Short mmCIF file of C-alpha atoms and ligand atoms in Angstrom, two decimals:
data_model
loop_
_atom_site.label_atom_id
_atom_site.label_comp_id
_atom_site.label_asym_id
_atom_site.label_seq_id
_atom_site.Cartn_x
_atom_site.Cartn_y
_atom_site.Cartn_z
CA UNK A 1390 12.45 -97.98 -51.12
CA UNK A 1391 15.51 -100.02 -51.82
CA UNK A 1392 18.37 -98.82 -49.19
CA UNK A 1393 21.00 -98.17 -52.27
CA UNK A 1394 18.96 -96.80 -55.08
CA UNK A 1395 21.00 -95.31 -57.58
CA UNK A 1396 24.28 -95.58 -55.64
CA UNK A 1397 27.27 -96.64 -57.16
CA UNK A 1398 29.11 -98.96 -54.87
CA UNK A 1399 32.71 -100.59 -54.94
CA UNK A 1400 33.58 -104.47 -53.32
CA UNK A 1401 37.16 -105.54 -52.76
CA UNK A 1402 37.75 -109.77 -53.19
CA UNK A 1403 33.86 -109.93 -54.80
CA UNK A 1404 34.64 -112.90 -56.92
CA UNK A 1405 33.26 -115.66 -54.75
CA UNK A 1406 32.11 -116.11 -50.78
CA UNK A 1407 30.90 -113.18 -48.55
CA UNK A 1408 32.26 -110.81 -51.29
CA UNK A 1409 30.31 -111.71 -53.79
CA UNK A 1410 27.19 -112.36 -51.78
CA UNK A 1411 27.34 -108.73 -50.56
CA UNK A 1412 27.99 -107.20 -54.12
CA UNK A 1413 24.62 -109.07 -55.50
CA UNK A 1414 22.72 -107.89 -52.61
CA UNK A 1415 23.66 -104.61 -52.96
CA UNK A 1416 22.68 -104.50 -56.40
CA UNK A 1417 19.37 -105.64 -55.53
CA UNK A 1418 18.99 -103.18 -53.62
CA UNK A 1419 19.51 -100.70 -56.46
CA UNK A 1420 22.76 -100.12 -56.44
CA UNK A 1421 25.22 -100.37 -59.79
CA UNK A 1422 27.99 -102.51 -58.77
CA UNK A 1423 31.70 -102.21 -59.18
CA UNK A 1424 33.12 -105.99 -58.54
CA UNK A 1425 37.20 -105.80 -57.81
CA UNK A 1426 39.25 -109.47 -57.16
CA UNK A 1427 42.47 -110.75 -57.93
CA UNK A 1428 40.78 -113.50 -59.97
CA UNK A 1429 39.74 -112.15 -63.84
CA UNK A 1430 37.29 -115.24 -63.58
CA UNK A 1431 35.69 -114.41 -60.32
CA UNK A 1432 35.21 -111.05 -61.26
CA UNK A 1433 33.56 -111.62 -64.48
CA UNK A 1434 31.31 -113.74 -63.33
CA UNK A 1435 30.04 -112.07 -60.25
CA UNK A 1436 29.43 -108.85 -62.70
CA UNK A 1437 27.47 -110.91 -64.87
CA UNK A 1438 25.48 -111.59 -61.94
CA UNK A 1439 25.10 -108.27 -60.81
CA UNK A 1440 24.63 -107.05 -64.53
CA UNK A 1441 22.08 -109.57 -64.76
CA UNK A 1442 19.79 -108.18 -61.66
CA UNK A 1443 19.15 -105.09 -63.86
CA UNK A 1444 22.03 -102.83 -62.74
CA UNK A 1445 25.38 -101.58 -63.98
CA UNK A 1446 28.23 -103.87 -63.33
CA UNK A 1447 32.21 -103.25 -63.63
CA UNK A 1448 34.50 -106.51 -63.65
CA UNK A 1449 37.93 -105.19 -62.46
CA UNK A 1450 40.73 -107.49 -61.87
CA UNK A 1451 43.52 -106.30 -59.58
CA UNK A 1452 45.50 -107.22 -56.46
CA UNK A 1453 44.24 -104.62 -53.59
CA UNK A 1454 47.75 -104.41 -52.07
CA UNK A 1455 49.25 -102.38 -54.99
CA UNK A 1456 48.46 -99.21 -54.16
CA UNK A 1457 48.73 -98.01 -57.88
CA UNK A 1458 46.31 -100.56 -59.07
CA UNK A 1459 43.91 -99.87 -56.67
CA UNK A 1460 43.97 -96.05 -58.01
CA UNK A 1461 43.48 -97.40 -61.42
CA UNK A 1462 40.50 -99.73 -60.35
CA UNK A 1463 38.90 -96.97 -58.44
CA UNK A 1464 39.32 -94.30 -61.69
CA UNK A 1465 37.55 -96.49 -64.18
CA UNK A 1466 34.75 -96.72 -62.32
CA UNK A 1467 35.09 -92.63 -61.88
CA UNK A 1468 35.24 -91.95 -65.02
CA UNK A 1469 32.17 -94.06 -66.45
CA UNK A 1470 29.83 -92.98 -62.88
CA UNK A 1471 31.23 -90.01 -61.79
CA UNK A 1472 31.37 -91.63 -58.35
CA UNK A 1473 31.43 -94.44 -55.91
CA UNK A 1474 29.46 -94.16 -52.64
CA UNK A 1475 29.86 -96.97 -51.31
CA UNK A 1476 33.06 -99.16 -50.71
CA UNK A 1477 33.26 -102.26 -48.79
CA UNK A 1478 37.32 -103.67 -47.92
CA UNK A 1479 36.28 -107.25 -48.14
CA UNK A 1480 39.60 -108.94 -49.84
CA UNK A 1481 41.17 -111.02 -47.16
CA UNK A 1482 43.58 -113.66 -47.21
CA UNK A 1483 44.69 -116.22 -44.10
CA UNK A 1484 48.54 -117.35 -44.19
CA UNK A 1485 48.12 -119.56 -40.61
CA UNK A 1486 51.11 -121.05 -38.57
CA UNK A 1487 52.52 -120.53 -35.21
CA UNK A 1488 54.88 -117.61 -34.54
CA UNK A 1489 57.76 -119.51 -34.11
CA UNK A 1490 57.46 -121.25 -37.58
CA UNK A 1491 55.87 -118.38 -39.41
CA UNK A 1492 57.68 -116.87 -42.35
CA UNK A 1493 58.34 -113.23 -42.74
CA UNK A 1494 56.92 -113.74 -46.65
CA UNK A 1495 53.57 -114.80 -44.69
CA UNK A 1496 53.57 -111.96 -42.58
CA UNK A 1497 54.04 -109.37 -45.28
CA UNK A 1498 51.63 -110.93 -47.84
CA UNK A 1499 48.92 -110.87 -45.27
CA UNK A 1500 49.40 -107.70 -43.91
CA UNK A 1501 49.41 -106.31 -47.42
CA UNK A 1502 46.26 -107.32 -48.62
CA UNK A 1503 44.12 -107.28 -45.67
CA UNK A 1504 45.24 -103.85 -44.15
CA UNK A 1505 47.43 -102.14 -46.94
CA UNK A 1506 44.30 -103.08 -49.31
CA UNK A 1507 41.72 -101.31 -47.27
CA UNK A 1508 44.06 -98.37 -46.84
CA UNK A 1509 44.65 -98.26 -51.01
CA UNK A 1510 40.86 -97.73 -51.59
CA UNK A 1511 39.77 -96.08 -48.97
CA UNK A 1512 42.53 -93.35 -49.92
CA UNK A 1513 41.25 -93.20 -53.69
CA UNK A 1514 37.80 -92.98 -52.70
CA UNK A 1515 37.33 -90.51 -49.30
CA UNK A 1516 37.83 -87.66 -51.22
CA UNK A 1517 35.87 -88.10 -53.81
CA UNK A 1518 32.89 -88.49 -50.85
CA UNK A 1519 34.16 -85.88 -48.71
CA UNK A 1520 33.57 -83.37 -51.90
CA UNK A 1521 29.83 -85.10 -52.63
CA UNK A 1522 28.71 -85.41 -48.42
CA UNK A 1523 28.10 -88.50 -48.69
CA UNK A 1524 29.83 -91.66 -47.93
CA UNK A 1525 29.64 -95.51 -46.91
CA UNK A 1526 32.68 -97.30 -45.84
CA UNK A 1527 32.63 -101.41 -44.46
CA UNK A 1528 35.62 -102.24 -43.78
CA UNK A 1529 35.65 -106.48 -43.13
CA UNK A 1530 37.50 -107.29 -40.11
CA UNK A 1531 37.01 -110.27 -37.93
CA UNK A 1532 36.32 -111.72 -34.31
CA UNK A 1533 39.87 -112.59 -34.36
CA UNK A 1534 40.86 -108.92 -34.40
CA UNK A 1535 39.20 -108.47 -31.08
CA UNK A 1536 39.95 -111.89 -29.40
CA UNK A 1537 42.96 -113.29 -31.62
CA UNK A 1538 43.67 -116.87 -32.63
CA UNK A 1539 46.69 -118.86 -32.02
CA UNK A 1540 47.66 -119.53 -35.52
CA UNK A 1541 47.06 -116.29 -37.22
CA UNK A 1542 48.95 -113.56 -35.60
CA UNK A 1543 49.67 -112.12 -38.85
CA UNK A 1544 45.66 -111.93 -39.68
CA UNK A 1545 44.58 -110.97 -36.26
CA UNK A 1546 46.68 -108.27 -36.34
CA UNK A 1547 45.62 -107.37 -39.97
CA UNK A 1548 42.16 -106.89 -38.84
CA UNK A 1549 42.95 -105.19 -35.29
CA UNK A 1550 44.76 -102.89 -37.76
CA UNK A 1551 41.47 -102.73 -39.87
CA UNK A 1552 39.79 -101.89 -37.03
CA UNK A 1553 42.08 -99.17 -36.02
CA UNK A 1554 41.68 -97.23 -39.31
CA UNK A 1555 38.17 -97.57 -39.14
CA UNK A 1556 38.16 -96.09 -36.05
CA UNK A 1557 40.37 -93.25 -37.26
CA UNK A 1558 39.47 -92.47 -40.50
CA UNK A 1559 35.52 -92.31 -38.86
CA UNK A 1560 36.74 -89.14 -37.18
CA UNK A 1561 38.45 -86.83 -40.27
CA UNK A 1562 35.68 -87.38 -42.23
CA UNK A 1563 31.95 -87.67 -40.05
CA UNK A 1564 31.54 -84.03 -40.27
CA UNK A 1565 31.47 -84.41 -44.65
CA UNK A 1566 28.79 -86.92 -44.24
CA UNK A 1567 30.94 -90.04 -44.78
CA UNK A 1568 30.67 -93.24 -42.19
CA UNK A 1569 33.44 -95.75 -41.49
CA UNK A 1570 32.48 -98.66 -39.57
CA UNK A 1571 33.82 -102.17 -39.76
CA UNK A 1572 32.00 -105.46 -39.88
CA UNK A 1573 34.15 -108.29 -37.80
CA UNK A 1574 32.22 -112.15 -38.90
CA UNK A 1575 32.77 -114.62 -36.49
CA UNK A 1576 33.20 -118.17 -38.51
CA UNK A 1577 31.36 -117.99 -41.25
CA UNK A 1578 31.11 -121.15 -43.58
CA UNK A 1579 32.39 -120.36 -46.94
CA UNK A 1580 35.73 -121.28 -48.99
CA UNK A 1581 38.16 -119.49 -46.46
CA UNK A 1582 36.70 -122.20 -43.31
CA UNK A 1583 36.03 -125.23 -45.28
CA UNK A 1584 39.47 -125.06 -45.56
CA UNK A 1585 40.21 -126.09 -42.20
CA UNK A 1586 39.95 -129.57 -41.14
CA UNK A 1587 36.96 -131.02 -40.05
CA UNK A 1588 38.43 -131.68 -36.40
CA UNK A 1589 39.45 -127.84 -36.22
CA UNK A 1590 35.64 -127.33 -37.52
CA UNK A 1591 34.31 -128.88 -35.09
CA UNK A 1592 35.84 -127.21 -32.43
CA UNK A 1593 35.33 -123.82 -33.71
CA UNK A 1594 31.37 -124.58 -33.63
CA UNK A 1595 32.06 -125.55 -30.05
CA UNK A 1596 33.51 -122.13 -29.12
CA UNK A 1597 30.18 -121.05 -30.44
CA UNK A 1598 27.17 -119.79 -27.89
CA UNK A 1599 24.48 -120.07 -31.16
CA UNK A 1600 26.18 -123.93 -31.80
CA UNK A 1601 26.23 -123.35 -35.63
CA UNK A 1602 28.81 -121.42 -38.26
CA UNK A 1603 27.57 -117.88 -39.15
CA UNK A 1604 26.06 -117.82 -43.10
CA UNK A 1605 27.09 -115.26 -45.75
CA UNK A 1606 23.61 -113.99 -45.64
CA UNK A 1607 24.16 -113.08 -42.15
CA UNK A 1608 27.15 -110.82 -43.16
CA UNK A 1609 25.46 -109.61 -45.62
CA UNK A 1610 22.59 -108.53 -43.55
CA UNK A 1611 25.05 -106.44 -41.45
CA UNK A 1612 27.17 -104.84 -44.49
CA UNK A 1613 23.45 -103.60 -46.26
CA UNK A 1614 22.56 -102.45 -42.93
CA UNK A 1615 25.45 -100.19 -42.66
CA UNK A 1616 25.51 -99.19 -45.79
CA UNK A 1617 21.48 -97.70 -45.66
CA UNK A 1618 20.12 -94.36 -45.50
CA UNK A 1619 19.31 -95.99 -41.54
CA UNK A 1620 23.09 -96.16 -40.21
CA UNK A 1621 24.17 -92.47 -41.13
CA UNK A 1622 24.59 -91.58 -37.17
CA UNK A 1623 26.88 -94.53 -37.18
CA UNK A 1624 30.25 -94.08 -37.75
CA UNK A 1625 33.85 -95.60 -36.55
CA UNK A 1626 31.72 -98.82 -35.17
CA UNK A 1627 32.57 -102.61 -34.90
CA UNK A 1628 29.19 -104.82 -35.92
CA UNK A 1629 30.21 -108.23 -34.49
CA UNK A 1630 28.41 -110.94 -36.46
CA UNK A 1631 29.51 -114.51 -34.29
CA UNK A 1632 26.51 -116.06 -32.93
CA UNK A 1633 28.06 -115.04 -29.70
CA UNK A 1634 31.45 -115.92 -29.55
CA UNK A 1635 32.97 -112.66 -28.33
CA UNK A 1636 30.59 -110.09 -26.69
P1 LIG B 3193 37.12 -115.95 -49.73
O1 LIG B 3193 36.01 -116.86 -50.08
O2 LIG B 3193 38.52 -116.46 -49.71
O3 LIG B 3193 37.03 -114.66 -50.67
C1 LIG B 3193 38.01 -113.65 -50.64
C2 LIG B 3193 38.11 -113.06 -52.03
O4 LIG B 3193 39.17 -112.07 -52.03
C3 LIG B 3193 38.47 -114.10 -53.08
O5 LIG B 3193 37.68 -113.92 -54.22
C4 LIG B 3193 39.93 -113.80 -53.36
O6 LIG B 3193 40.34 -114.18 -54.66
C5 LIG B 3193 39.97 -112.29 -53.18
N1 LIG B 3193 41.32 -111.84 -52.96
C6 LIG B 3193 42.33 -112.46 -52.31
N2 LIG B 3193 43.45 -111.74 -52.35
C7 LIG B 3193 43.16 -110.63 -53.08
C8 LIG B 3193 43.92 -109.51 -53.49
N3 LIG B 3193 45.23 -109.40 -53.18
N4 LIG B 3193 43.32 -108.55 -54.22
C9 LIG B 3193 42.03 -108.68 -54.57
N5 LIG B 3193 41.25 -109.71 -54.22
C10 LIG B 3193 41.81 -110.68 -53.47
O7 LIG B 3193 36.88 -115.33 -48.27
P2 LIG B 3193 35.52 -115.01 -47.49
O8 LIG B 3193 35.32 -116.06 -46.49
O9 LIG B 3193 34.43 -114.65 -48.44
O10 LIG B 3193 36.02 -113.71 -46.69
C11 LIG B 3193 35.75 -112.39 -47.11
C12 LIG B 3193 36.28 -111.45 -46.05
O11 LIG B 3193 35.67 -111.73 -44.80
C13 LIG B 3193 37.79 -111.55 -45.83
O12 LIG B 3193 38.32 -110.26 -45.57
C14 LIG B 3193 37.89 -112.40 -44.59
O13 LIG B 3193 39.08 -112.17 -43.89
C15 LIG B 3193 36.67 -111.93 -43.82
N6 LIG B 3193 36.22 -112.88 -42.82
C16 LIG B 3193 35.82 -114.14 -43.20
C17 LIG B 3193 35.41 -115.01 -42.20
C18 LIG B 3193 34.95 -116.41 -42.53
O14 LIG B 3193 34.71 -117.16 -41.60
N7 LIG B 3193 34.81 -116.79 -43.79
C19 LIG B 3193 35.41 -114.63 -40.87
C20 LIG B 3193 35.82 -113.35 -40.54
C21 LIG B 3193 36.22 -112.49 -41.53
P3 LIG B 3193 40.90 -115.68 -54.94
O15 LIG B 3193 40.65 -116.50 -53.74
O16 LIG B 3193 40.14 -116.15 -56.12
O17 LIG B 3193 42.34 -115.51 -55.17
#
């Protein structure tokens, strides 16, 4: 049996990359398919997609760090399903620079979306889970939350944070039948790293035990199998995906 049949599941930032992938593979797996970015365009399109495998499909358009917005994203999809099992915090956003030069605009933004967002909808869905007994949260964090990254002390410490309220939340709510764990990719070759310069490319891969960049599919792979009937003893967990890079 597909692992979400008849669920109704909610993605954060599922307008393109890892986002995306995850919100079409849920739906293939039976779920109906609540699709959330900043980005109308993105949005639309990846529900058409989702729509378009047979299932439900919302297109919501909203920036995750307003906490408000986040409450109104979450209700429409409320109202129409009467409720969303499964929500995966994937909207992220990288502002690099050293310390020194880094501005306090970069530090806020970042902060906001990556760890402010995950708190905004994981605080309009738990209860809604907590009163059904049934819950998945994924919260997307990354190897640099465990190892940090010159560069990005601002996103390192937006997915230590991550990690931290994965951790926490795990505990208030195991006993209602709702699991928290977070999912921290190593480099993972989408939008966000071909960014970076080749150079800096290259010697990422070289930090790399497996001596390749990770694929969305291989995210993917680790969000579906969190979210399946399979993982319900497994809460407040990190699942590194890196190819070896931090163990
Ligand atoms: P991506 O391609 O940049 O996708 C992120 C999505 O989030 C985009 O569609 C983006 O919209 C959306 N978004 C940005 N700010 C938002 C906001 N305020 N509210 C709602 N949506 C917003 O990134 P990705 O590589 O797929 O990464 C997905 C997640 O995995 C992120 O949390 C990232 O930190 C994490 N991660 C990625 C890697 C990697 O190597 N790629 C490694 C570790 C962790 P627009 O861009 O259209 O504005």
């Amino acid at each position: 049996m597909a692992i979400a049949e008849g669920r109704v599941a909610l993605v954060t930032g599922a307008g393109q990359g890892i986002g995306r992938a995850i919100a079409l593979a849920l739906a293939g797996e039976g779920a109906d398919v609540a699709v959330t970015d900043v980005n109308p365009s993105g949005a639309e399109e990846a529900a058409a997609a989702v729509a378009a495998a047979g299932r439900k499909s919302w297109a919501l358009t909203g920036d995750v760090s307003d906490f408000g917005a986040a409450r109104e994203m979450t209700e429409k999809v409320l109202q129409d399903s009467g409720r969303i099992d499964i929500l995966v915090n994937n909207a992220g956003i990288t502002r690099d620079g050293l310390l020194m030069r880094m501005k306090e605009q970069d530090w806020d933004s970042v902060l906001a979306v990556n760890l402010k967002g995950g708190f905004n909808f994981c605080r309009a869905v738990v209860p809604g889970m907590v009163k059904r007994r049934w819950g998945r949260i994924i919260n997307m964090s990354s190897v640099v939350g465990v190892m940090g990254n010159a560069g990005q002390v601002n996103y390192a410490a937006s997915k230590a944070g991550l990690i931290g309220l994965t951790k926490s939340l795990a505990r208030e709510v195991a006993v209602r039948g709702v699991t928290v764990n977070a999912v921290a990719p190593g480099f993972i070759d989408t939008a966000m790293t071909q960014a970076l310069p080749e150079k800096v490319r290259m010697a990422l891969q070289q930090q790399i035990p497996a001596g390749k960049l990770g694929q969305v599919e291989d995210v993917v792979a680790a969000t579906l199998f969190l979210a399946s009937p399979g993982a319900g003893y497994i809460t407040g967990q990190v699942l590194h995906v890196n190819g070896g890079m931090y163990t």
